CSV table of C-alpha atoms in Angstrom, one decimal:
chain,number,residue,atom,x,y,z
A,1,UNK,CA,18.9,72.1,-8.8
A,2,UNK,CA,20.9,72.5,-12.1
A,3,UNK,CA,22.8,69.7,-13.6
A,4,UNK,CA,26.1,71.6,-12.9
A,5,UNK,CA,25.2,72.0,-9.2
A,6,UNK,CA,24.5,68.4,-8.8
A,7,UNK,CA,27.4,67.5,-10.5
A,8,UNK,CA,29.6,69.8,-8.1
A,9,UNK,CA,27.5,68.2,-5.2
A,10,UNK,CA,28.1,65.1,-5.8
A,11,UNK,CA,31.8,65.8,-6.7
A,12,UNK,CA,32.3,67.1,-3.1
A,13,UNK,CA,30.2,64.5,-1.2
A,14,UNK,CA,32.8,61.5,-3.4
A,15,UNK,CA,35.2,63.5,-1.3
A,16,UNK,CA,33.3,63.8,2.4
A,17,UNK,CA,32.9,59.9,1.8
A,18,UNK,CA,36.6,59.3,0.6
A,19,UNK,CA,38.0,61.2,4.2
A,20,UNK,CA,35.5,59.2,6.1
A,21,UNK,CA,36.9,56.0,4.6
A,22,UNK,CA,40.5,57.0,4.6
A,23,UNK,CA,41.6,58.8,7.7
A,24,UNK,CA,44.6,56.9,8.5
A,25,UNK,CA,45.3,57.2,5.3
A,26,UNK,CA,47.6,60.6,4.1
A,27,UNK,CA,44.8,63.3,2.7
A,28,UNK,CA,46.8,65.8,1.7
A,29,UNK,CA,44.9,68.6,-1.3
A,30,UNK,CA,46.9,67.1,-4.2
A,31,UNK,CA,44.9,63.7,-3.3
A,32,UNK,CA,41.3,64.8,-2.0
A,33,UNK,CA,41.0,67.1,-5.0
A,34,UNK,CA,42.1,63.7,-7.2
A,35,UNK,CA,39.1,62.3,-5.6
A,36,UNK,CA,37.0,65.2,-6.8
A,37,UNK,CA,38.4,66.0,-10.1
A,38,UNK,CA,39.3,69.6,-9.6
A,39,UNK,CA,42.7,71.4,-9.7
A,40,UNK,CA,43.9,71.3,-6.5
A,41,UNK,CA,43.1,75.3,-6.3
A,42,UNK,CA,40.4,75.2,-7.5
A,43,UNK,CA,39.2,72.7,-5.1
A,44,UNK,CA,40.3,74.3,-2.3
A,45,UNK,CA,38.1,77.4,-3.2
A,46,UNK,CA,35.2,75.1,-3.8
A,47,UNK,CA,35.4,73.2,-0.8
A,48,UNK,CA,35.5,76.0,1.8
A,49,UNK,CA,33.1,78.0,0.0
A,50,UNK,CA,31.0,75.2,0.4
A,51,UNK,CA,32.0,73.8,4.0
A,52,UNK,CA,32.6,77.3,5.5
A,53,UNK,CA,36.3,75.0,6.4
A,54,UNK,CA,39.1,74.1,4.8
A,55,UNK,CA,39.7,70.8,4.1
A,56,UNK,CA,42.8,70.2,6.5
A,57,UNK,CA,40.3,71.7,9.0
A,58,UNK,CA,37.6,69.1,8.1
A,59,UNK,CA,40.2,66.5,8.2
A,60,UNK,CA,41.8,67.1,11.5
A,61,UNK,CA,38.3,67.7,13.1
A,62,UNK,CA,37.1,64.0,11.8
A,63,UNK,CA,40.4,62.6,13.0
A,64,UNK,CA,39.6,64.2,16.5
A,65,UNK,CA,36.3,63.0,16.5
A,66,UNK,CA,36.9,59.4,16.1
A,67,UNK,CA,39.6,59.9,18.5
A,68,UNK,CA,37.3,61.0,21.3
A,69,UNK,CA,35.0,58.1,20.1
A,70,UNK,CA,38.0,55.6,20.8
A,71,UNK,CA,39.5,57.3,24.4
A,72,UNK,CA,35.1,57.2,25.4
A,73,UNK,CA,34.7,53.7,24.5
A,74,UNK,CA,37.4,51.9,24.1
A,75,UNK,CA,39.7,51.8,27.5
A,76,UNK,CA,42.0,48.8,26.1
A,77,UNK,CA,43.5,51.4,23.8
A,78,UNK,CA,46.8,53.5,24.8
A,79,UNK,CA,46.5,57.6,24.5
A,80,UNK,CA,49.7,57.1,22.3
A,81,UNK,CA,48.2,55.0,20.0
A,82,UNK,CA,45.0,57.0,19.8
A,83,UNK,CA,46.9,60.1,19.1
A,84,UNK,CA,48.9,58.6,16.5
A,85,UNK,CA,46.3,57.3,14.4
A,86,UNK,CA,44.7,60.8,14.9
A,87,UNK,CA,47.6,62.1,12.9
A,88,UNK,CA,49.7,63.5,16.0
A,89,UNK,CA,53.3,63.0,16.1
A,90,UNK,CA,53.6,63.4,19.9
A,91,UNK,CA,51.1,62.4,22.3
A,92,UNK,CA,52.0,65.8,23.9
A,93,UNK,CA,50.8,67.9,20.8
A,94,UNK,CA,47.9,65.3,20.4
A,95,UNK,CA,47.0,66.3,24.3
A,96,UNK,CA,47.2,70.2,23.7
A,97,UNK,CA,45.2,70.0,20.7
A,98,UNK,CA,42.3,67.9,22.9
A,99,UNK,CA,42.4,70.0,26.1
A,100,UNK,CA,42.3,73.3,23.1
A,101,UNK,CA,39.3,71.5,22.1
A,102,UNK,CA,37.2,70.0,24.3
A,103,UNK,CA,38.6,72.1,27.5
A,104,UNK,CA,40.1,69.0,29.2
A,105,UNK,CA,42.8,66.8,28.9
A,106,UNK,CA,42.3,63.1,26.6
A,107,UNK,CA,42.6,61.1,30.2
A,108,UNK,CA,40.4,63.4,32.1
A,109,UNK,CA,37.8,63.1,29.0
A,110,UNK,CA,38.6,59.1,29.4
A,111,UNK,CA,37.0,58.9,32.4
A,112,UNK,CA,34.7,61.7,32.5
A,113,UNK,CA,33.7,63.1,29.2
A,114,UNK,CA,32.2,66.4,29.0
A,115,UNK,CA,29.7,65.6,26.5
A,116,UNK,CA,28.1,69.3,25.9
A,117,UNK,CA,31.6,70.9,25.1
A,118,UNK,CA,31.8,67.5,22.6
A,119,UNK,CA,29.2,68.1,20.8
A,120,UNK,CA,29.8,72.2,20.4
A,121,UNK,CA,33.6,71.3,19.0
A,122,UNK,CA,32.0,69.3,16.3
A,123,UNK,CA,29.4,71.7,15.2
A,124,UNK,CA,31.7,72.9,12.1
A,125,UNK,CA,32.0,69.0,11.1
A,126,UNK,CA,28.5,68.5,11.3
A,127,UNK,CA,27.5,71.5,9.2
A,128,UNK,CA,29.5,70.8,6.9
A,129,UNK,CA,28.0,67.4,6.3
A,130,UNK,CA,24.9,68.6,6.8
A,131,UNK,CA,25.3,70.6,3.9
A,132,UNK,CA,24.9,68.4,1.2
A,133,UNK,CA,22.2,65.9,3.2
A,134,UNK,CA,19.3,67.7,1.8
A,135,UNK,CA,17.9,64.6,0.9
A,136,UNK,CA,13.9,64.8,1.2
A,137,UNK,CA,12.6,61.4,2.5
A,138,UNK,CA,9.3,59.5,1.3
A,139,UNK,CA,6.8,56.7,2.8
A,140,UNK,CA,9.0,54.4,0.6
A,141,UNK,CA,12.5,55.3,2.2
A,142,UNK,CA,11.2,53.8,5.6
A,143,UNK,CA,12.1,50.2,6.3
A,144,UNK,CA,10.7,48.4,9.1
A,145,UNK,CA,12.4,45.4,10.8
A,146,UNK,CA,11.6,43.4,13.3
A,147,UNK,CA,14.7,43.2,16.3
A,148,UNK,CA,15.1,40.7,18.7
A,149,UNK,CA,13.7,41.4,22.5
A,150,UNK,CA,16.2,44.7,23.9
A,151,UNK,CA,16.5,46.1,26.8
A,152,UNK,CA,15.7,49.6,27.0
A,153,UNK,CA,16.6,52.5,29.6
A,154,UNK,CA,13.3,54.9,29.9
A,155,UNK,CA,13.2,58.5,30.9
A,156,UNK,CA,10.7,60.0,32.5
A,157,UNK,CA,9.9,63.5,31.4
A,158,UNK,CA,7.6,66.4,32.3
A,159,UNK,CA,6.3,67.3,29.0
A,160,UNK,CA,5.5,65.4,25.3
A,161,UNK,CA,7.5,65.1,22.9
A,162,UNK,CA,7.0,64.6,19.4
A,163,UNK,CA,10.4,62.7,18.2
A,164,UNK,CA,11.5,59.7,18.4
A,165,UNK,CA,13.4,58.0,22.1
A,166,UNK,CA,14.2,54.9,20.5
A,167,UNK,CA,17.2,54.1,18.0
A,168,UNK,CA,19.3,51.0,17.7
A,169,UNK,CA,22.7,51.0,16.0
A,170,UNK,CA,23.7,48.1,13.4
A,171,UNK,CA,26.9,49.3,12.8
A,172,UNK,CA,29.3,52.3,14.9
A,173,UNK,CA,31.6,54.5,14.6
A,174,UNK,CA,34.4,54.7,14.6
A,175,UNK,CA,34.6,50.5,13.1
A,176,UNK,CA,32.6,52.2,10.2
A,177,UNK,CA,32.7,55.6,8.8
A,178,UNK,CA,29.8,58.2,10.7
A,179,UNK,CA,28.2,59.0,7.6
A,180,UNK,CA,27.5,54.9,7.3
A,181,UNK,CA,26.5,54.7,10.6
A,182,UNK,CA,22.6,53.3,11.0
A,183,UNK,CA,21.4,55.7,13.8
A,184,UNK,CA,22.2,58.2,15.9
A,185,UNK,CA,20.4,59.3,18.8
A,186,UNK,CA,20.5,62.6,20.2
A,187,UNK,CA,17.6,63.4,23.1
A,188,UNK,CA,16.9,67.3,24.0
A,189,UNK,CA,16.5,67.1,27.8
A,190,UNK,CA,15.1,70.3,28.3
């Protein structure tokens, strides 16, 4: 990778990294192109030639992700205020935009969420951050600790399977930013 390239790399992942810390905060171009040094044109170019998204795009579909995080897990929270913090001026807008999303209202997904029409709605978010996580990881990268006594749920399944089933989190989203989140666990059933 060329000096230039990594400089432009690490220029747009300052910026992934600001969003993530600053969603409630107002991210409008003239200030996430601040944060990457660029004319605000200029940045805009960069940024969805490198995303595939514009940055209002990537902005409202982080926003709607934590949101979805908060209706999931935390009941004590009011739709209103959820939507709010999600940038939504009416909880009425905030609802279309969901059920546009995800295909079902944010009370339905509340109590039910449909998981698998989640996880497509994100796949532009998570490309785009995959996009600069190229990192290639070494023997020396791996920590081990040692964890106190957990209980575990175990699946059963039919065939082997050569990842890993077992991932504790030391920090979650949305209290922390995703991309500073300690593990993720995603298990193919099929």
């Amino acid at each position: 990778m060329t000096a230039a390239l990594r400089n432009y790399h690490e220029r747009m992942q300052r910026v992934l990294d600001y969003i993530d810390q600053h969603l409630d905060d107002d991210l409008d171009l003239d200030v996430v192109s601040g944060v990457a040094a660029f004319s605000k044109f200029h940045f805009h170019r960069q940024f969805t030639a490198t995303f595939g998204l514009s940055v209002h795009r990537y902005v409202r579909l982080a926003r709607m992700k934590r949101a979805s995080y908060r209706l999931a897990y935390r009941d004590e929270e009011r739709v209103t205020d959820i939507a709010m913090d999600a940038g939504y001026n009416a909880p009425d807008a905030f609802a279309r935009a969901f059920r546009q999303r995800f295909g079902q209202s944010p009370s339905s997904f509340r109590k039910s969420p449909d998981w698998e029409a989640w996880l497509a709605a994100f796949g532009p978010l998570d490309n785009a951050r995959s996009k600069l996580m190229q990192k290639i990881f070494t023997a020396d990268d791996v920590i081990i600790r040692n964890v106190p006594t957990t209980p575990l749920a175990i699946m059963e399944q039919e065939e082997a399977r050569n990842f890993p089933i077992y991932c504790q989190r030391l920090s979650f989203f949305p209290e922390v930013p995703e991309h500073e989140a300690v593990a993720e666990l995603f298990l193919p059933l099929k």
